[in-house]
Each structure stands twice: as C-alpha cells, then as structure tokens.
Amino acid sequence: MTPPPADDTSGKSGRRTELLDIAATLFAERGLRATTVRDIADAAGILSGSLYHHFDSKESIVDEILRGFLDDLFGKYREIVASGLDSRATLEALVTTSYEAIDASHSAVAIYQDEVKHLVANERFGYLSELNTEFRELWMGVLEAGVKDGSFRSDIDVELAFRFLRDTAWVAVRWYRPGGSVTVDTVAKQYLSIVLDGLASPHH
C-alpha cells in the first residue's frame, strides 16, 4: 500500500470537522458567551493551545459552523426556487428542506436561532443580514406567486403568512430531536398538512 503524500491533510481536516461538531454542540447547549475555548478543548480532550492550531479564535469557530450550514441550506433553497415547480410544490420543498436542515444540522440551527440578533452587529457576520433578506425575498416570492396563480388563497396577508411560516417552522429546533421516535419526514408532512389544508375536517 502506498503511503499518503507528505502534504496529505485528510487527517487534519477530519479532526477539524470533529472539533467543529463538538463546539457546535456546546454552543447550542450553553450559548456562545457561556462557552469558552477551554470548554471546547476539554470536551475534545486536548489543550486549549492545541485548538488554536485549527482556529484563531472562538469567533472563527462560530463563523465556520454557521457558514457551512447556511451555504448548504441556501444552495438548496436557490435550486428549489429555480427548478420551475408550481407554487405549492415549491413551498412544500422549501419547508421540507428547512426541516431536513434542523435534523442534519441541529446544533447549527439552534445557534443561529439563539444568537443571530447579537451576531449581526458584528461586521464579520454581516452576511447573516444579507441571507435574512434573501430568505425573505425567496419565500415571499413563492407566496406572492401562489396567490397570483391561484395556488394559495387570495385573501391571505402574504406578509403575515411569511412571518408565520418563518417562525413556526424553525422553532421546531427547540423540541425536535434527531434520531428520536418522530422522524423529520413525519414532522414536515404534518406541518405542511396543517399549513396547507388546515386542522378542520372538510366534512364539518
């Protein structure tokens, strides 16, 4: 077997990912301010100084966690909106993708939900405001198109509908637990059924 080249970074990259996962879990559980670099190092079984071989600051760790999560999420959002689906199918896909993100990146979503208001004031995290604007434009665009083409009711307040969807979908990070008895697919389908078809029985 040929040994890996001297500049092989796969081991270092894997360790970096492991450290990011550990940090994300701690940040989600304790909050950014309450979690120190030493806490992360202790959880990883290394000295604090060793952590600085991978990241230059706690802020860098937070940045990398959020960028990775948001780049992936918004890449999927953009693909969905550009795919040419009808308005209802587009909204269903956006909601399902959001729930899948809560499942796959639970800690990152929790960090975002808890900390975004504080982070946007930091110049380094200016992209969060930009993505919030893009999120609004994407989702509002789908709702407006749906009202226009008859997929959604014409009497809805699109602004209120957007805020309802935004807040009620992402709050699931508070109670949904990956690997639990309820799958993310079930949660997404139930949510969409309630939002799109209502709670009331059509026979009453």
XYZ file of C-alpha atoms in Angstrom, residues 27-186:
160
model
C -22.607 26.450 21.739
C -26.131 25.114 21.178
C -26.417 23.794 24.731
C -24.741 26.607 26.671
C -24.783 29.639 24.378
C -21.835 31.396 22.756
C -20.983 33.687 25.637
C -21.014 30.932 28.241
C -18.810 28.587 26.199
C -15.076 29.181 26.308
C -12.262 27.920 24.112
C -11.125 25.895 27.102
C -14.559 24.255 27.348
C -14.270 23.162 23.713
C -10.719 21.921 24.192
C -11.681 19.994 27.348
C -14.608 18.340 25.559
C -12.264 17.387 22.711
C -9.633 16.047 25.108
C -6.930 18.497 24.041
C -5.183 21.533 25.487
C -6.582 24.976 24.702
C -3.385 25.862 22.855
C -3.871 22.907 20.532
C -7.250 24.258 19.454
C -5.514 27.363 18.127
C -3.641 25.191 15.636
C -7.006 24.806 13.895
C -8.830 28.083 14.645
C -7.535 31.519 15.563
C -10.489 32.416 17.800
C -13.856 31.322 19.145
C -15.404 33.734 16.657
C -13.745 31.842 13.802
C -15.286 28.600 15.020
C -18.760 30.137 15.149
C -18.267 31.649 11.702
C -17.236 28.344 10.155
C -20.163 26.481 11.735
C -22.735 28.994 10.502
C -21.227 29.489 7.049
C -21.148 25.771 6.393
C -24.752 25.319 7.458
C -26.104 28.393 5.657
C -24.164 27.853 2.433
C -25.656 24.386 2.158
C -29.182 25.490 3.105
C -29.355 28.465 0.759
C -27.794 26.480 -2.065
C -30.739 24.092 -1.780
C -33.257 26.920 -1.466
C -31.959 28.541 -4.658
C -32.114 25.259 -6.560
C -35.716 24.680 -5.453
C -36.911 28.144 -6.453
C -35.108 27.908 -9.804
C -36.400 24.414 -10.597
C -39.711 25.527 -12.121
C -42.044 23.711 -9.731
C -45.518 25.136 -9.195
C -46.018 27.417 -6.194
C -47.425 24.805 -3.819
C -44.731 22.253 -4.655
C -42.060 24.923 -4.266
C -43.328 25.883 -0.812
C -43.532 22.222 0.190
C -39.933 21.699 -0.925
C -38.714 24.795 0.956
C -40.418 23.674 4.159
C -39.182 20.082 3.833
C -35.620 21.279 3.211
C -35.834 23.500 6.300
C -36.888 20.580 8.480
C -34.169 18.399 6.988
C -31.673 21.116 7.958
C -32.969 21.032 11.545
C -32.368 17.287 11.523
C -28.953 17.306 9.836
C -27.541 20.492 11.422
C -29.463 20.661 14.681
C -26.789 22.466 16.683
C -26.079 24.996 13.941
C -29.786 25.821 13.639
C -30.053 26.253 17.421
C -27.017 28.566 17.439
C -28.469 30.617 14.608
C -31.856 30.928 16.288
C -30.361 31.914 19.639
C -27.540 34.176 18.539
C -28.362 35.824 15.205
C -29.629 39.064 16.776
C -26.301 39.535 18.556
C -24.084 38.336 15.711
C -25.468 40.638 13.016
C -23.979 43.598 14.890
C -20.529 42.119 14.285
C -19.060 43.124 10.914
C -17.661 39.644 10.420
C -21.193 38.255 10.390
C -22.633 40.830 8.004
C -23.589 38.017 5.644
C -26.306 36.966 8.109
C -28.298 40.117 7.363
C -27.832 39.544 3.642
C -29.099 35.978 3.920
C -32.055 37.069 6.055
C -33.018 39.439 3.245
C -32.586 36.704 0.636
C -34.659 34.301 2.746
C -37.475 36.828 2.899
C -37.330 37.517 -0.836
C -37.312 33.819 -1.757
C -40.210 32.818 0.489
C -42.279 35.958 -0.094
C -41.815 35.491 -3.833
C -43.233 31.968 -3.661
C -46.220 33.089 -1.579
C -46.958 36.043 -3.871
C -46.690 33.850 -6.966
C -49.011 31.308 -5.354
C -51.656 33.938 -4.622
C -51.344 35.232 -8.165
C -51.675 31.824 -9.825
C -54.461 30.653 -7.541
C -52.461 28.048 -5.607
C -52.973 29.993 -2.377
C -55.992 31.931 -1.150
C -56.264 35.499 -2.385
C -57.461 36.783 0.997
C -54.274 35.938 2.900
C -51.934 38.644 4.129
C -48.711 37.496 2.447
C -46.517 39.357 4.947
C -48.211 37.683 7.904
C -48.150 34.301 6.175
C -44.412 34.673 5.607
C -43.745 35.552 9.251
C -45.896 32.658 10.423
C -44.054 30.171 8.222
C -40.631 31.538 9.139
C -41.236 31.441 12.875
C -43.269 28.259 13.225
C -41.032 26.085 11.053
C -37.693 26.933 12.667
C -38.952 26.873 16.253
C -39.103 23.080 15.912
C -35.390 23.044 16.759
C -36.500 23.576 20.385
C -38.326 20.272 20.640
C -37.346 18.081 17.692
C -34.550 15.631 18.469
C -32.650 13.887 15.643
C -32.837 10.137 15.972
C -35.980 10.257 18.100
C -39.217 8.357 17.645
C -40.653 11.038 15.362
C -38.825 11.367 12.048
C -38.173 14.696 10.379
C -40.145 13.495 7.349
C -43.208 12.946 9.548
